[in-house]
Tab-separated table of C-alpha atoms in Angstrom:
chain	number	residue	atom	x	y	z
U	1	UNK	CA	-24.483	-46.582	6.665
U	2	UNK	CA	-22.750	-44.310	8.512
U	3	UNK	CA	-24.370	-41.258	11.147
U	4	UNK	CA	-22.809	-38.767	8.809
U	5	UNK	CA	-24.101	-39.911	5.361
U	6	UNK	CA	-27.641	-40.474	7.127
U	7	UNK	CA	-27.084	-36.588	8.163
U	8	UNK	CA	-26.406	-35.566	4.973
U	9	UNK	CA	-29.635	-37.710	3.719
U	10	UNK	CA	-31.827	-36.151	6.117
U	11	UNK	CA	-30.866	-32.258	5.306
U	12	UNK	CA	-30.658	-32.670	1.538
U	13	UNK	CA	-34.565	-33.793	2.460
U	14	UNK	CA	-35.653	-30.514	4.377
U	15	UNK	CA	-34.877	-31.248	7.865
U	16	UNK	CA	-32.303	-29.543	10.460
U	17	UNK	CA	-30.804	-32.211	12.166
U	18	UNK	CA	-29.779	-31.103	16.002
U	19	UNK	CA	-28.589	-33.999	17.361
U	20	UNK	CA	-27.800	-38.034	16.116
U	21	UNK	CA	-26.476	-41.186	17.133
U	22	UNK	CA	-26.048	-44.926	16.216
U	23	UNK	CA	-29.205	-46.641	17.318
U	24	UNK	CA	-29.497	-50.786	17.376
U	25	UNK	CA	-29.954	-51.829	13.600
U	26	UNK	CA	-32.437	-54.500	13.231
U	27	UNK	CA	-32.684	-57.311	9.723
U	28	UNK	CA	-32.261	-55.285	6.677
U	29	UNK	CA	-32.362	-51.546	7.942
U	30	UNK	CA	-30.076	-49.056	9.856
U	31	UNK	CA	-31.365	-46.855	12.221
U	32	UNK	CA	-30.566	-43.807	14.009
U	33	UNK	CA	-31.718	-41.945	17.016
U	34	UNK	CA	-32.173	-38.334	15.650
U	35	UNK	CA	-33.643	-34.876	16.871
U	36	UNK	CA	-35.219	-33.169	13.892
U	37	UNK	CA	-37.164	-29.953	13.075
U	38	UNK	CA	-37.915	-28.703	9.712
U	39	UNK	CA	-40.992	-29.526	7.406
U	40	UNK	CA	-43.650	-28.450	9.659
U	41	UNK	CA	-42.172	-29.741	12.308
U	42	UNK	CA	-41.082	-28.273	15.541
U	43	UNK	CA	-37.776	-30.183	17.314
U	44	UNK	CA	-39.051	-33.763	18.011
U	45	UNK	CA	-37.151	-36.899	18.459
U	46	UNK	CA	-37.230	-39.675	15.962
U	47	UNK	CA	-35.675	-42.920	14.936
U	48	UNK	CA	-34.809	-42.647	11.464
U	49	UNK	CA	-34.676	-45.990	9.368
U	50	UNK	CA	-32.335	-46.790	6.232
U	51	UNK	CA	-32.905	-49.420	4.140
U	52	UNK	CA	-30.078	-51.931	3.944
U	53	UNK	CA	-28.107	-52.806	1.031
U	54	UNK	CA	-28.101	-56.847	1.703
U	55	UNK	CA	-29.969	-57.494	-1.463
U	56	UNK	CA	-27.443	-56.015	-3.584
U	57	UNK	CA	-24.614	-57.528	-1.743
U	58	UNK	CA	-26.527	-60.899	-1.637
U	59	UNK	CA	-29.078	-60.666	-4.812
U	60	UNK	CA	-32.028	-61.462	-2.769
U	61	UNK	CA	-34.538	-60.084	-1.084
U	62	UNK	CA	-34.821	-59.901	2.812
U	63	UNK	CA	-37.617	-61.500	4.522
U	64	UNK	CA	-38.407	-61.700	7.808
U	65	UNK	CA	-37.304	-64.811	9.085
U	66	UNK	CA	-40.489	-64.752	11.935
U	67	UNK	CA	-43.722	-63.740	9.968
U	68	UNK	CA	-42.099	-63.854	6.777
U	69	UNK	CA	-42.752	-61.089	3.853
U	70	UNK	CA	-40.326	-58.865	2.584
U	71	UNK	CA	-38.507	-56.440	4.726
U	72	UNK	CA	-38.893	-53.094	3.583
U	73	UNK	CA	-39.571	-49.534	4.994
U	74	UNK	CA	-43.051	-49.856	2.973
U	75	UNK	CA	-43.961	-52.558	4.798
U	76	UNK	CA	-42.742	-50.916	8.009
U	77	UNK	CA	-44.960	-47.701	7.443
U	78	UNK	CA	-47.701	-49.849	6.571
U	79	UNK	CA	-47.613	-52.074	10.110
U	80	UNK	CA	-47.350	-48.998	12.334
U	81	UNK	CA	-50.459	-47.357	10.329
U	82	UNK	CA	-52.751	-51.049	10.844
U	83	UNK	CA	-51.263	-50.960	14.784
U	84	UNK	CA	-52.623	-47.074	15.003
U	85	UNK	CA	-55.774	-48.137	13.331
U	86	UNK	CA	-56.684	-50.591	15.770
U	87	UNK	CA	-56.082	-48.350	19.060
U	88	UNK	CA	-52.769	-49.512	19.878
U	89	UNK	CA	-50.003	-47.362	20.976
U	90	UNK	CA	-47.722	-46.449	17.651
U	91	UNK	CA	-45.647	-44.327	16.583
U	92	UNK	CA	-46.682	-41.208	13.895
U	93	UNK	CA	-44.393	-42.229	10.877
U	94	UNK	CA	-43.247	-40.459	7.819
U	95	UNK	CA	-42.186	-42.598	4.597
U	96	UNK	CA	-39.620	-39.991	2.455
U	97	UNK	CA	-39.333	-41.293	-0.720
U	98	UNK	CA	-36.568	-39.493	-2.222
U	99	UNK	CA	-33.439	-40.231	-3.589
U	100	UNK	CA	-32.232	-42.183	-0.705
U	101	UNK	CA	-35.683	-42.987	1.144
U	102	UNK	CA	-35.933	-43.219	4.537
U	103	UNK	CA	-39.341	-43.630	7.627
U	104	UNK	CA	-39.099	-41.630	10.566
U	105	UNK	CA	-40.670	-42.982	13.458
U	106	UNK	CA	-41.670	-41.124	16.362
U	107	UNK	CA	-40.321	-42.279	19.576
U	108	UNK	CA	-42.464	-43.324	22.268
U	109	UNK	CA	-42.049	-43.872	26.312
U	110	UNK	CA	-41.878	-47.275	27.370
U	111	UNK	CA	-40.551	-50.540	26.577
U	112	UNK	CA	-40.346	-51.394	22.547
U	113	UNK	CA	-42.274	-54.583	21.296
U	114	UNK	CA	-38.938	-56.084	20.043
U	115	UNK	CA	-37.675	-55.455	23.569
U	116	UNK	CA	-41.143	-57.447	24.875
U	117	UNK	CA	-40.788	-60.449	22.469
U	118	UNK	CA	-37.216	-60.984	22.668
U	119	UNK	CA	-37.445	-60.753	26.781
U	120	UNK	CA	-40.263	-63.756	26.343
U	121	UNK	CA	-39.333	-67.742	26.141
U	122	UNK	CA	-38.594	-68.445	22.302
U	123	UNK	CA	-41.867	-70.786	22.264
U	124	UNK	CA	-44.099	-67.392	23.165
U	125	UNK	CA	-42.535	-64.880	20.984
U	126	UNK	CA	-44.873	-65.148	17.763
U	127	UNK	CA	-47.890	-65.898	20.295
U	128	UNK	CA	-47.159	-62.811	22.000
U	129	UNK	CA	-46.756	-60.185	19.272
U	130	UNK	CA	-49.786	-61.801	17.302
U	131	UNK	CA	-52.050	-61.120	20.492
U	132	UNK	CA	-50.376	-57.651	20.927
């Protein structure tokens, strides 16, 4: 997915987009680094998240290949809401389920878990983000 048509996503869904850019795609979604307002929101920075196409392209579904379970921005929501509702740091999320849906994620300071895990020996990885 392109910046542009993820522009054009966000507006047609209520938003003013001020600013956006490419940011690092992960398994089965596309993300961009966006500053938003609209929708009872003042300007805040989020990372917006697309759900990939590879199960049309390939006909399956994607799991992910660490923890397993289907990769979708469901799922996504859902993880960020158990993280907040056991004290850890997370970020406020918002699932849009329209035509073409999409999560925003807030963006907090600091270093990312993926950036945490994938600094750590391969043998600690899953250790590590199960006792985070």
């Amino acid at each position: 997915m392109e910046y542009t048509q993820a522009e054009k996503v966000l507006q047609n869904a209520g938003y003013t987009v001020h600013s956006i850019s490419s940011a690092q795609a992960d398994i089965g979604h596309h993300k961009f680094l966006v500053s938003l307002s609209g929708k009872d929101l003042d300007e805040k920075t989020f990372t917006a998240s697309f759900q990939s196409d590879l199960g049309i392209k390939w006909g399956t579904k994607t799991v992910d290949p660490l923890f397993g379970g289907e990769i979708s921005l469901e799922r996504e929501a859902a993880i960020y809401s158990l993280a907040r509702d056991t004290g850890l740091p997370a970020p406020v999320v918002r699932l849009e389920n329209g035509e073409t849906p999409f999560l925003l994620e807030e963006v907090l300071q600091g270093k990312n878990m993926k950036e945490y895990v994938t600094a750590l020996p391969k043998k600690q990885q899953r250790k590590a983000y199960l006792d985070a």
